[in-house]
């Protein structure tokens, strides 16, 4: 599984990246988490807000950082 | 009747009952002010941010963009400025928003209207102004913010500045979201709830700090010093306030309580509002971010026109109020 956090490098996206790596570590997921600060990648997805969370290339959340449980929910929903 | 009367009762009870401070003491009045304001603002923030972010799940920037494409008249600027009020705006989204808009054919001037209005006129600013100064001031701020956004965007649109946008912006190919999911009411509410929590966590410490400073000034600062330095008599007060605001970066939440205390000590409302607008829309960190997409000359033009607009608004309010 491929998870990506895209953002312009602000505090918000850093927090999202940290939370996501924590989740992957704690739930022992077979997943890579990449942090991408190239804004053009966000645009290419058709999105205009930072940060973005994608699972296997599909954007599951944009624009803000919810709490850890919600991020976990979103990732697991894509797994099944 | 003041809907926050019960909050005043709580503040009075804690200050004059629990702590047994004198009703005329400076410490008492400062503490009373602190408790009342911090609770009242928290309630306002919770209720209104939730409502706005619920509403917002219907109007994403991606959808906004569709409305603004190829809108070359001033109506495009007006529409963009109005959309800017309800869309969330964290400065880290400025670059993707800018590229996304320009890329999909939203005119440059219209994009600027949106970029100005979004951080300057947001629900947090309007709630706080409403809570602390009343409906009239909140509306005046919102109205003048939108007007500045419309006019600055319109003027910049007429200047044909497209060559001054960084070249790579036009090379990026914007994709389109494959599916526009239709969330259920429950999902919308849950998203709004999480957003509200996130925002309050971020904003509230500043509110407490601001109210705290406000309480100190409220209780202790001699009231005529500010009036002498920055009162109506000083013609340079407005541009100075704007200049002071530039290096400061805060969300509107942190500034408003300070502004309130300054006003209560004699700073004219127009000067205070320009100070706030400058902090939210003209801040240095925001400009550093915009530099990624604007060539220095365009950034300079943008800053100058926006600064003139804000200073003008400050004078206008000082004259008519």
mmCIF file of C-alpha atoms in Angstrom:
data_model
loop_
_atom_site.group_PDB
_atom_site.id
_atom_site.type_symbol
_atom_site.label_atom_id
_atom_site.label_comp_id
_atom_site.label_asym_id
_atom_site.label_seq_id
_atom_site.Cartn_x
_atom_site.Cartn_y
_atom_site.Cartn_z
ATOM 1 C CA UNK A 1 0.000 0.000 0.000
ATOM 2 C CA UNK A 2 1.164 3.473 -0.817
ATOM 3 C CA UNK A 3 0.273 6.421 1.360
ATOM 4 C CA UNK A 4 1.221 9.967 0.513
ATOM 5 C CA UNK A 5 0.966 13.231 2.374
ATOM 6 C CA UNK A 6 1.115 16.209 0.055
ATOM 7 C CA UNK A 7 1.522 19.743 1.262
ATOM 8 C CA UNK A 8 3.384 22.956 0.818
ATOM 9 C CA UNK A 9 5.612 22.246 3.803
ATOM 10 C CA UNK A 10 3.663 24.145 6.428
ATOM 11 C CA UNK A 11 3.093 23.068 10.010
ATOM 12 C CA UNK A 12 -0.235 21.472 9.119
ATOM 13 C CA UNK A 13 1.114 19.032 6.578
ATOM 14 C CA UNK A 14 4.051 18.127 8.789
ATOM 15 C CA UNK A 15 1.618 17.225 11.535
ATOM 16 C CA UNK A 16 -0.445 15.134 9.140
ATOM 17 C CA UNK A 17 2.693 13.320 7.982
ATOM 18 C CA UNK A 18 3.771 12.606 11.554
ATOM 19 C CA UNK A 19 0.336 11.319 12.552
ATOM 20 C CA UNK A 20 0.170 9.127 9.458
ATOM 21 C CA UNK A 21 3.579 7.534 10.029
ATOM 22 C CA UNK A 22 2.605 6.912 13.648
ATOM 23 C CA UNK A 23 -0.558 5.152 12.555
ATOM 24 C CA UNK A 24 1.282 2.991 10.038
ATOM 25 C CA UNK A 25 3.890 2.068 12.638
ATOM 26 C CA UNK A 26 1.413 1.338 15.419
ATOM 27 C CA UNK A 27 -0.961 -0.713 13.285
ATOM 28 C CA UNK A 28 1.977 -2.529 11.643
ATOM 29 C CA UNK A 29 0.667 -1.757 8.162
ATOM 30 C CA UNK A 30 2.556 -2.852 5.091
ATOM 31 C CA UNK A 31 2.667 0.633 3.700
ATOM 32 C CA UNK A 32 5.079 3.283 2.606
ATOM 33 C CA UNK A 33 4.397 6.834 3.689
ATOM 34 C CA UNK A 34 5.834 9.577 1.528
ATOM 35 C CA UNK A 35 5.881 13.264 2.261
ATOM 36 C CA UNK A 36 5.656 15.339 -0.890
ATOM 37 C CA UNK A 37 6.134 19.080 -0.832
ATOM 38 C CA UNK A 38 5.948 19.616 -4.583
ATOM 39 C CA UNK A 39 2.809 21.715 -4.941
ATOM 40 C CA UNK A 40 2.351 20.818 -8.592
ATOM 41 C CA UNK A 41 1.563 17.253 -7.498
ATOM 42 C CA UNK A 42 -1.423 18.592 -5.557
ATOM 43 C CA UNK A 43 -2.631 20.514 -8.589
ATOM 44 C CA UNK A 44 -2.253 17.460 -10.777
ATOM 45 C CA UNK A 45 -4.697 15.673 -8.513
ATOM 46 C CA UNK A 46 -7.195 18.440 -9.185
ATOM 47 C CA UNK A 47 -6.966 19.674 -5.613
ATOM 48 C CA UNK A 48 -6.192 23.173 -4.436
ATOM 49 C CA UNK A 49 -5.871 22.823 -0.705
ATOM 50 C CA UNK A 50 -3.044 21.772 1.522
ATOM 51 C CA UNK A 51 -2.562 19.225 3.056
ATOM 52 C CA UNK A 52 -3.757 16.207 1.113
ATOM 53 C CA UNK A 53 -3.756 12.579 2.203
ATOM 54 C CA UNK A 54 -3.809 9.944 -0.534
ATOM 55 C CA UNK A 55 -4.033 6.185 -0.230
ATOM 56 C CA UNK A 56 -2.916 4.259 -3.314
ATOM 57 C CA UNK A 57 -3.115 7.456 -5.308
ATOM 58 C CA UNK A 58 -6.653 8.286 -4.266
ATOM 59 C CA UNK A 59 -7.168 11.469 -2.267
ATOM 60 C CA UNK A 60 -9.095 10.664 0.903
ATOM 61 C CA UNK A 61 -8.804 13.945 2.745
ATOM 62 C CA UNK A 62 -7.992 17.533 1.867
ATOM 63 C CA UNK A 63 -7.705 20.889 3.525
ATOM 64 C CA UNK A 64 -7.230 20.206 7.192
ATOM 65 C CA UNK A 65 -5.807 17.794 9.737
ATOM 66 C CA UNK A 66 -8.432 15.805 11.630
ATOM 67 C CA UNK A 67 -7.565 13.787 14.725
ATOM 68 C CA UNK A 68 -5.646 10.532 14.677
ATOM 69 C CA UNK A 69 -8.678 8.240 14.849
ATOM 70 C CA UNK A 70 -10.237 9.882 11.822
ATOM 71 C CA UNK A 71 -7.052 9.529 9.779
ATOM 72 C CA UNK A 72 -6.867 5.880 10.810
ATOM 73 C CA UNK A 73 -10.492 5.397 9.746
ATOM 74 C CA UNK A 74 -9.817 6.911 6.357
ATOM 75 C CA UNK A 75 -6.774 4.721 5.734
ATOM 76 C CA UNK A 76 -8.488 1.522 6.854
ATOM 77 C CA UNK A 77 -11.569 2.283 4.780
ATOM 78 C CA UNK A 78 -9.348 2.256 1.697
ATOM 79 C CA UNK A 79 -7.736 -1.002 2.771
ATOM 80 C CA UNK A 80 -10.959 -2.950 2.685
ATOM 81 C CA UNK B 1 -31.073 41.669 26.121
ATOM 82 C CA UNK B 2 -27.469 40.573 26.081
ATOM 83 C CA UNK B 3 -27.435 36.839 25.333
ATOM 84 C CA UNK B 4 -24.163 36.611 27.204
ATOM 85 C CA UNK B 5 -25.611 37.930 30.422
ATOM 86 C CA UNK B 6 -25.216 34.498 32.116
ATOM 87 C CA UNK B 7 -21.508 34.580 31.230
ATOM 88 C CA UNK B 8 -21.229 37.968 32.920
ATOM 89 C CA UNK B 9 -22.865 36.474 36.006
ATOM 90 C CA UNK B 10 -20.292 33.663 36.044
ATOM 91 C CA UNK B 11 -17.423 36.133 35.625
ATOM 92 C CA UNK B 12 -18.803 38.349 38.391
ATOM 93 C CA UNK B 13 -19.306 35.365 40.674
ATOM 94 C CA UNK B 14 -15.753 34.087 40.228
ATOM 95 C CA UNK B 15 -14.152 37.516 40.507
ATOM 96 C CA UNK B 16 -16.113 39.150 43.280
ATOM 97 C CA UNK B 17 -17.436 36.019 45.027
ATOM 98 C CA UNK B 18 -14.760 33.311 44.884
ATOM 99 C CA UNK B 19 -11.752 35.595 44.772
ATOM 100 C CA UNK B 20 -13.458 38.261 46.807
ATOM 101 C CA UNK B 21 -11.891 41.114 44.860
ATOM 102 C CA UNK B 22 -13.223 44.626 45.271
ATOM 103 C CA UNK B 23 -15.698 45.767 42.627
ATOM 104 C CA UNK B 24 -13.716 48.899 41.981
ATOM 105 C CA UNK B 25 -10.257 47.305 42.157
ATOM 106 C CA UNK B 26 -8.145 47.231 39.011
ATOM 107 C CA UNK B 27 -7.276 43.563 39.478
ATOM 108 C CA UNK B 28 -10.968 42.758 39.900
ATOM 109 C CA UNK B 29 -12.026 44.556 36.755
ATOM 110 C CA UNK B 30 -9.169 42.971 34.786
ATOM 111 C CA UNK B 31 -10.038 39.452 35.956
ATOM 112 C CA UNK B 32 -13.752 39.997 35.352
ATOM 113 C CA UNK B 33 -12.996 41.179 31.821
ATOM 114 C CA UNK B 34 -10.711 38.199 31.217
ATOM 115 C CA UNK B 35 -13.206 35.568 32.356
ATOM 116 C CA UNK B 36 -16.171 37.120 30.573
ATOM 117 C CA UNK B 37 -14.387 37.627 27.261
ATOM 118 C CA UNK B 38 -12.658 34.276 27.107
ATOM 119 C CA UNK B 39 -15.862 32.322 27.765
ATOM 120 C CA UNK B 40 -17.972 34.436 25.453
ATOM 121 C CA UNK B 41 -15.506 34.142 22.582
ATOM 122 C CA UNK B 42 -15.189 30.396 23.082
ATOM 123 C CA UNK B 43 -18.965 29.962 22.798
ATOM 124 C CA UNK B 44 -19.158 32.137 19.695
ATOM 125 C CA UNK B 45 -16.272 30.317 18.044
ATOM 126 C CA UNK B 46 -17.683 26.863 18.743
ATOM 127 C CA UNK B 47 -21.136 27.627 17.411
ATOM 128 C CA UNK B 48 -20.247 29.676 14.364
ATOM 129 C CA UNK B 49 -17.181 27.775 13.166
ATOM 130 C CA UNK B 50 -19.237 24.602 13.305
ATOM 131 C CA UNK B 51 -22.053 26.154 11.273
ATOM 132 C CA UNK B 52 -19.700 27.686 8.717
ATOM 133 C CA UNK B 53 -17.642 24.536 8.292
ATOM 134 C CA UNK B 54 -20.823 22.528 7.829
ATOM 135 C CA UNK B 55 -21.905 24.959 5.136
ATOM 136 C CA UNK B 56 -18.421 24.734 3.701
ATOM 137 C CA UNK B 57 -18.723 21.018 2.973
ATOM 138 C CA UNK B 58 -21.043 22.132 0.164
ATOM 139 C CA UNK B 59 -18.670 24.708 -1.326
ATOM 140 C CA UNK B 60 -15.128 23.478 -1.861
ATOM 141 C CA UNK B 61 -12.486 25.653 -3.540
ATOM 142 C CA UNK B 62 -12.474 23.084 -6.330
ATOM 143 C CA UNK B 63 -16.142 23.805 -6.934
ATOM 144 C CA UNK B 64 -15.666 27.548 -6.481
ATOM 145 C CA UNK B 65 -13.166 27.467 -9.288
ATOM 146 C CA UNK B 66 -15.796 26.261 -11.729
ATOM 147 C CA UNK B 67 -17.920 29.323 -10.986
ATOM 148 C CA UNK B 68 -15.044 31.715 -11.496
ATOM 149 C CA UNK B 69 -13.589 30.427 -14.733
ATOM 150 C CA UNK B 70 -13.691 32.979 -17.535
ATOM 151 C CA UNK B 71 -15.467 35.582 -15.427
ATOM 152 C CA UNK B 72 -13.832 38.665 -16.869
ATOM 153 C CA UNK B 73 -16.119 41.408 -15.591
ATOM 154 C CA UNK B 74 -16.154 42.915 -12.126
ATOM 155 C CA UNK B 75 -18.849 40.382 -11.190
ATOM 156 C CA UNK B 76 -16.119 37.775 -11.242
ATOM 157 C CA UNK B 77 -14.219 39.792 -8.635
ATOM 158 C CA UNK B 78 -17.333 40.228 -6.513
ATOM 159 C CA UNK B 79 -18.142 36.532 -6.680
ATOM 160 C CA UNK B 80 -14.536 35.607 -5.828
ATOM 161 C CA UNK B 81 -14.452 37.968 -2.839
ATOM 162 C CA UNK B 82 -17.732 36.556 -1.534
ATOM 163 C CA UNK B 83 -16.552 32.967 -1.940
ATOM 164 C CA UNK B 84 -13.415 33.989 -0.101
ATOM 165 C CA UNK B 85 -15.443 34.699 3.033
ATOM 166 C CA UNK B 86 -16.685 31.169 3.520
ATOM 167 C CA UNK B 87 -13.781 29.133 2.220
ATOM 168 C CA UNK B 88 -11.182 28.105 4.729
ATOM 169 C CA UNK B 89 -7.834 29.582 4.185
ATOM 170 C CA UNK B 90 -4.634 28.526 5.732
ATOM 171 C CA UNK B 91 -1.685 30.338 4.239
ATOM 172 C CA UNK B 92 -0.200 27.002 3.209
ATOM 173 C CA UNK B 93 -3.039 26.654 0.716
ATOM 174 C CA UNK B 94 -2.258 29.970 -0.946
ATOM 175 C CA UNK B 95 0.083 28.505 -3.550
ATOM 176 C CA UNK B 96 -2.034 25.520 -4.609
ATOM 177 C CA UNK B 97 -5.095 27.778 -4.715
ATOM 178 C CA UNK B 98 -3.344 30.340 -6.841
ATOM 179 C CA UNK B 99 -2.004 27.791 -9.316
ATOM 180 C CA UNK B 100 -5.269 25.882 -9.415
ATOM 181 C CA UNK B 101 -7.259 29.026 -10.184
ATOM 182 C CA UNK B 102 -4.944 30.518 -12.781
ATOM 183 C CA UNK B 103 -4.396 27.139 -14.392
ATOM 184 C CA UNK B 104 -8.081 26.501 -14.951
ATOM 185 C CA UNK B 105 -8.760 29.856 -16.566
ATOM 186 C CA UNK B 106 -9.829 32.000 -13.635
ATOM 187 C CA UNK B 107 -8.647 35.526 -14.561
ATOM 188 C CA UNK B 108 -5.648 36.778 -12.573
ATOM 189 C CA UNK B 109 -7.525 39.742 -11.102
ATOM 190 C CA UNK B 110 -10.359 37.494 -9.929
ATOM 191 C CA UNK B 111 -7.809 35.158 -8.343
ATOM 192 C CA UNK B 112 -6.350 38.103 -6.420
ATOM 193 C CA UNK B 113 -9.787 39.119 -5.177
ATOM 194 C CA UNK B 114 -10.134 35.639 -3.739
ATOM 195 C CA UNK B 115 -6.620 35.615 -2.277
ATOM 196 C CA UNK B 116 -7.274 38.890 -0.455
ATOM 197 C CA UNK B 117 -10.730 38.167 0.815
ATOM 198 C CA UNK B 118 -10.086 34.605 2.009
ATOM 199 C CA UNK B 119 -7.608 35.331 4.825
ATOM 200 C CA UNK B 120 -8.895 38.816 5.653
ATOM 201 C CA UNK B 121 -12.637 38.282 5.839
ATOM 202 C CA UNK B 122 -13.165 34.946 7.511
ATOM 203 C CA UNK B 123 -15.705 33.706 9.974
ATOM 204 C CA UNK B 124 -13.290 33.880 12.902
ATOM 205 C CA UNK B 125 -12.572 37.574 12.321
ATOM 206 C CA UNK B 126 -16.217 38.412 11.860
ATOM 207 C CA UNK B 127 -17.352 36.446 14.933
ATOM 208 C CA UNK B 128 -14.767 38.095 17.120
ATOM 209 C CA UNK B 129 -15.610 41.572 15.912
ATOM 210 C CA UNK B 130 -19.279 40.828 16.415
ATOM 211 C CA UNK B 131 -18.667 39.467 19.899
ATOM 212 C CA UNK B 132 -16.512 42.352 21.030
ATOM 213 C CA UNK B 133 -17.734 45.394 19.126
ATOM 214 C CA UNK B 134 -21.194 44.476 17.960
ATOM 215 C CA UNK B 135 -22.897 43.720 14.688
ATOM 216 C CA UNK B 136 -22.268 47.107 13.093
ATOM 217 C CA UNK B 137 -18.483 46.894 13.322
ATOM 218 C CA UNK B 138 -18.440 43.263 12.174
ATOM 219 C CA UNK B 139 -20.495 44.110 9.102
ATOM 220 C CA UNK B 140 -18.425 47.181 8.383
ATOM 221 C CA UNK B 141 -15.236 45.120 8.528
ATOM 222 C CA UNK B 142 -16.673 42.392 6.302
ATOM 223 C CA UNK B 143 -18.075 44.904 3.837
ATOM 224 C CA UNK B 144 -14.881 46.909 3.562
ATOM 225 C CA UNK B 145 -12.767 43.746 3.357
ATOM 226 C CA UNK B 146 -14.848 42.510 0.453
ATOM 227 C CA UNK B 147 -14.738 45.930 -1.194
ATOM 228 C CA UNK B 148 -10.942 46.088 -0.950
ATOM 229 C CA UNK B 149 -10.696 42.569 -2.370
ATOM 230 C CA UNK B 150 -13.008 43.417 -5.272
ATOM 231 C CA UNK B 151 -11.342 46.711 -6.153
ATOM 232 C CA UNK B 152 -7.721 45.587 -5.766
ATOM 233 C CA UNK B 153 -8.459 42.466 -7.825
ATOM 234 C CA UNK B 154 -10.313 44.492 -10.437
ATOM 235 C CA UNK B 155 -7.529 47.062 -10.800
ATOM 236 C CA UNK B 156 -4.880 44.339 -11.006
ATOM 237 C CA UNK B 157 -6.946 42.534 -13.618
ATOM 238 C CA UNK B 158 -6.960 45.690 -15.762
ATOM 239 C CA UNK B 159 -3.168 45.925 -15.548
ATOM 240 C CA UNK B 160 -2.610 42.688 -17.475
ATOM 241 C CA UNK B 161 0.084 41.326 -15.233
ATOM 242 C CA UNK B 162 0.059 37.726 -16.459
ATOM 243 C CA UNK B 163 3.700 37.884 -17.681
ATOM 244 C CA UNK B 164 4.737 38.617 -14.097
ATOM 245 C CA UNK B 165 3.461 35.310 -12.804
ATOM 246 C CA UNK B 166 6.249 32.753 -12.404
ATOM 247 C CA UNK B 167 6.464 30.837 -15.675
ATOM 248 C CA UNK B 168 6.245 27.347 -14.214
ATOM 249 C CA UNK B 169 2.727 28.085 -12.987
ATOM 250 C CA UNK B 170 1.372 27.895 -16.510
ATOM 251 C CA UNK B 171 3.220 24.681 -17.243
ATOM 252 C CA UNK B 172 1.547 22.636 -14.538
ATOM 253 C CA UNK B 173 -1.324 20.612 -15.849
ATOM 254 C CA UNK B 174 -4.211 20.635 -13.477
ATOM 255 C CA UNK B 175 -6.082 17.411 -13.118
ATOM 256 C CA UNK B 176 -9.679 17.160 -12.156
ATOM 257 C CA UNK B 177 -11.041 15.272 -9.226
ATOM 258 C CA UNK B 178 -12.348 12.011 -10.582
ATOM 259 C CA UNK B 179 -15.422 11.773 -8.476
ATOM 260 C CA UNK B 180 -17.147 14.404 -6.447
ATOM 261 C CA UNK B 181 -18.356 12.357 -3.528
ATOM 262 C CA UNK B 182 -21.655 13.295 -1.967
ATOM 263 C CA UNK B 183 -21.157 13.016 1.774
ATOM 264 C CA UNK B 184 -24.107 12.242 4.006
ATOM 265 C CA UNK B 185 -25.342 14.794 6.531
ATOM 266 C CA UNK B 186 -23.628 12.807 9.265
ATOM 267 C CA UNK B 187 -20.304 12.830 7.448
ATOM 268 C CA UNK B 188 -20.628 16.570 6.898
ATOM 269 C CA UNK B 189 -21.344 17.102 10.585
ATOM 270 C CA UNK B 190 -18.413 14.899 11.601
ATOM 271 C CA UNK B 191 -16.085 16.760 9.268
ATOM 272 C CA UNK B 192 -17.344 20.115 10.543
ATOM 273 C CA UNK B 193 -16.906 18.932 14.125
ATOM 274 C CA UNK B 194 -13.317 17.808 13.538
ATOM 275 C CA UNK B 195 -12.521 20.998 11.695
ATOM 276 C CA UNK B 196 -13.984 23.085 14.506
ATOM 277 C CA UNK B 197 -11.938 21.230 17.116
ATOM 278 C CA UNK B 198 -8.780 21.589 15.087
ATOM 279 C CA UNK B 199 -9.316 25.292 14.528
ATOM 280 C CA UNK B 200 -10.270 26.063 18.127
ATOM 281 C CA UNK B 201 -7.217 24.201 19.396
ATOM 282 C CA UNK B 202 -5.097 26.343 17.132
ATOM 283 C CA UNK B 203 -6.824 29.638 17.704
ATOM 284 C CA UNK B 204 -7.856 29.559 21.339
ATOM 285 C CA UNK B 205 -4.433 29.920 22.975
ATOM 286 C CA UNK B 206 -4.044 33.162 20.992
ATOM 287 C CA UNK B 207 -7.489 34.234 22.088
ATOM 288 C CA UNK B 208 -6.564 33.679 25.738
ATOM 289 C CA UNK B 209 -3.294 35.513 25.269
ATOM 290 C CA UNK B 210 -5.047 38.327 23.447
ATOM 291 C CA UNK B 211 -7.797 38.607 26.019
ATOM 292 C CA UNK B 212 -5.158 38.459 28.745
ATOM 293 C CA UNK B 213 -3.223 41.341 27.251
ATOM 294 C CA UNK B 214 -6.536 43.058 26.684
ATOM 295 C CA UNK B 215 -7.441 42.583 30.339
ATOM 296 C CA UNK B 216 -4.135 44.056 31.474
ATOM 297 C CA UNK B 217 -4.490 47.106 29.283
ATOM 298 C CA UNK B 218 -8.132 47.323 30.285
ATOM 299 C CA UNK B 219 -7.216 47.382 33.919
ATOM 300 C CA UNK B 220 -3.916 49.176 33.996
ATOM 301 C CA UNK B 221 -2.719 51.090 30.973
ATOM 302 C CA UNK B 222 -3.184 54.828 31.221
ATOM 303 C CA UNK B 223 -5.777 55.671 28.644
ATOM 304 C CA UNK B 224 -4.428 58.893 27.258
ATOM 305 C CA UNK B 225 -1.008 57.680 26.087
ATOM 306 C CA UNK B 226 -2.391 55.895 23.036
ATOM 307 C CA UNK B 227 -4.734 58.705 22.222
ATOM 308 C CA UNK B 228 -1.773 61.049 22.205
ATOM 309 C CA UNK B 229 0.435 58.803 20.078
ATOM 310 C CA UNK B 230 -2.080 57.313 17.692
ATOM 311 C CA UNK B 231 -5.296 59.254 18.132
ATOM 312 C CA UNK B 232 -7.259 61.107 15.515
ATOM 313 C CA UNK B 233 -4.834 63.999 15.606
ATOM 314 C CA UNK B 234 -2.005 61.895 14.224
ATOM 315 C CA UNK B 235 -2.384 61.719 10.443
ATOM 316 C CA UNK B 236 0.323 59.068 10.151
ATOM 317 C CA UNK B 237 -1.316 56.683 12.606
ATOM 318 C CA UNK B 238 -3.091 54.611 9.946
ATOM 319 C CA UNK B 239 -0.091 53.910 7.696
ATOM 320 C CA UNK B 240 1.978 53.270 10.828
ATOM 321 C CA UNK B 241 -0.554 50.745 12.087
ATOM 322 C CA UNK B 242 -0.435 49.004 8.703
ATOM 323 C CA UNK B 243 3.375 48.926 8.777
ATOM 324 C CA UNK B 244 3.438 47.520 12.289
ATOM 325 C CA UNK B 245 0.987 44.832 11.183
ATOM 326 C CA UNK B 246 3.130 43.528 8.316
ATOM 327 C CA UNK B 247 5.793 41.560 10.223
ATOM 328 C CA UNK B 248 3.192 40.218 12.651
ATOM 329 C CA UNK B 249 1.629 36.982 11.683
ATOM 330 C CA UNK B 250 -1.368 35.873 13.561
ATOM 331 C CA UNK B 251 -4.770 34.598 12.837
ATOM 332 C CA UNK B 252 -7.399 37.228 13.375
ATOM 333 C CA UNK B 253 -8.336 35.517 16.626
ATOM 334 C CA UNK B 254 -5.166 36.547 18.367
ATOM 335 C CA UNK B 255 -5.326 40.157 17.240
ATOM 336 C CA UNK B 256 -8.895 41.166 17.887
ATOM 337 C CA UNK B 257 -8.836 41.160 21.679
ATOM 338 C CA UNK B 258 -5.686 43.298 21.602
ATOM 339 C CA UNK B 259 -7.359 45.593 19.147
ATOM 340 C CA UNK B 260 -10.340 45.791 21.481
ATOM 341 C CA UNK B 261 -8.194 46.882 24.375
ATOM 342 C CA UNK B 262 -6.425 49.435 22.183
ATOM 343 C CA UNK B 263 -9.748 50.854 21.063
ATOM 344 C CA UNK B 264 -11.045 51.056 24.604
ATOM 345 C CA UNK B 265 -7.953 53.082 25.389
ATOM 346 C CA UNK B 266 -8.518 55.581 22.644
ATOM 347 C CA UNK B 267 -7.196 54.142 19.383
ATOM 348 C CA UNK B 268 -9.658 55.147 16.637
ATOM 349 C CA UNK B 269 -11.602 52.249 15.120
ATOM 350 C CA UNK B 270 -10.361 52.843 11.575
ATOM 351 C CA UNK B 271 -6.734 52.685 12.663
ATOM 352 C CA UNK B 272 -7.428 49.501 14.614
ATOM 353 C CA UNK B 273 -9.206 47.831 11.697
ATOM 354 C CA UNK B 274 -6.398 48.647 9.261
ATOM 355 C CA UNK B 275 -3.989 47.148 11.763
ATOM 356 C CA UNK B 276 -6.030 43.940 11.764
ATOM 357 C CA UNK B 277 -6.378 43.816 7.992
ATOM 358 C CA UNK B 278 -2.675 44.330 7.625
ATOM 359 C CA UNK B 279 -1.881 41.447 9.977
ATOM 360 C CA UNK B 280 -4.243 39.043 8.243
ATOM 361 C CA UNK B 281 -3.856 39.954 4.563
ATOM 362 C CA UNK B 282 -0.521 41.700 4.248
ATOM 363 C CA UNK B 283 1.651 39.668 6.561
ATOM 364 C CA UNK B 284 5.268 39.020 5.718
ATOM 365 C CA UNK B 285 5.074 35.195 5.950
ATOM 366 C CA UNK B 286 2.113 35.221 3.584
ATOM 367 C CA UNK B 287 4.123 37.276 1.096
ATOM 368 C CA UNK B 288 7.068 34.888 1.312
ATOM 369 C CA UNK B 289 4.693 32.106 0.324
ATOM 370 C CA UNK B 290 3.195 34.083 -2.543
ATOM 371 C CA UNK B 291 6.682 34.836 -3.846
ATOM 372 C CA UNK B 292 6.743 31.211 -5.031
ATOM 373 C CA UNK B 293 4.206 32.038 -7.711
ATOM 374 C CA UNK B 294 4.622 35.778 -8.267
ATOM 375 C CA UNK B 295 7.688 37.475 -9.701
ATOM 376 C CA UNK B 296 9.082 40.134 -7.344
ATOM 377 C CA UNK B 297 7.633 42.986 -9.385
ATOM 378 C CA UNK B 298 4.127 41.546 -9.272
ATOM 379 C CA UNK B 299 4.463 40.857 -5.557
ATOM 380 C CA UNK B 300 5.497 44.489 -5.134
ATOM 381 C CA UNK B 301 2.497 45.741 -7.109
ATOM 382 C CA UNK B 302 0.181 43.486 -5.123
ATOM 383 C CA UNK B 303 1.547 44.659 -1.770
ATOM 384 C CA UNK B 304 1.422 48.338 -2.768
ATOM 385 C CA UNK B 305 -2.139 48.338 -4.073
ATOM 386 C CA UNK B 306 -3.394 46.279 -1.144
ATOM 387 C CA UNK B 307 -1.604 48.534 1.348
ATOM 388 C CA UNK B 308 -3.108 51.640 -0.256
ATOM 389 C CA UNK B 309 -6.556 50.049 -0.064
ATOM 390 C CA UNK B 310 -6.157 49.190 3.608
ATOM 391 C CA UNK B 311 -4.789 52.614 4.560
ATOM 392 C CA UNK B 312 -7.604 54.302 2.651
ATOM 393 C CA UNK B 313 -10.189 52.190 4.487
ATOM 394 C CA UNK B 314 -8.614 53.119 7.812
ATOM 395 C CA UNK B 315 -8.880 56.844 7.041
ATOM 396 C CA UNK B 316 -12.413 56.430 5.779
ATOM 397 C CA UNK B 317 -13.563 54.792 9.020
ATOM 398 C CA UNK B 318 -11.750 57.333 11.133
ATOM 399 C CA UNK B 319 -13.570 60.081 9.285
ATOM 400 C CA UNK B 320 -17.086 58.653 9.165
ATOM 401 C CA UNK B 321 -17.209 56.998 12.593
#
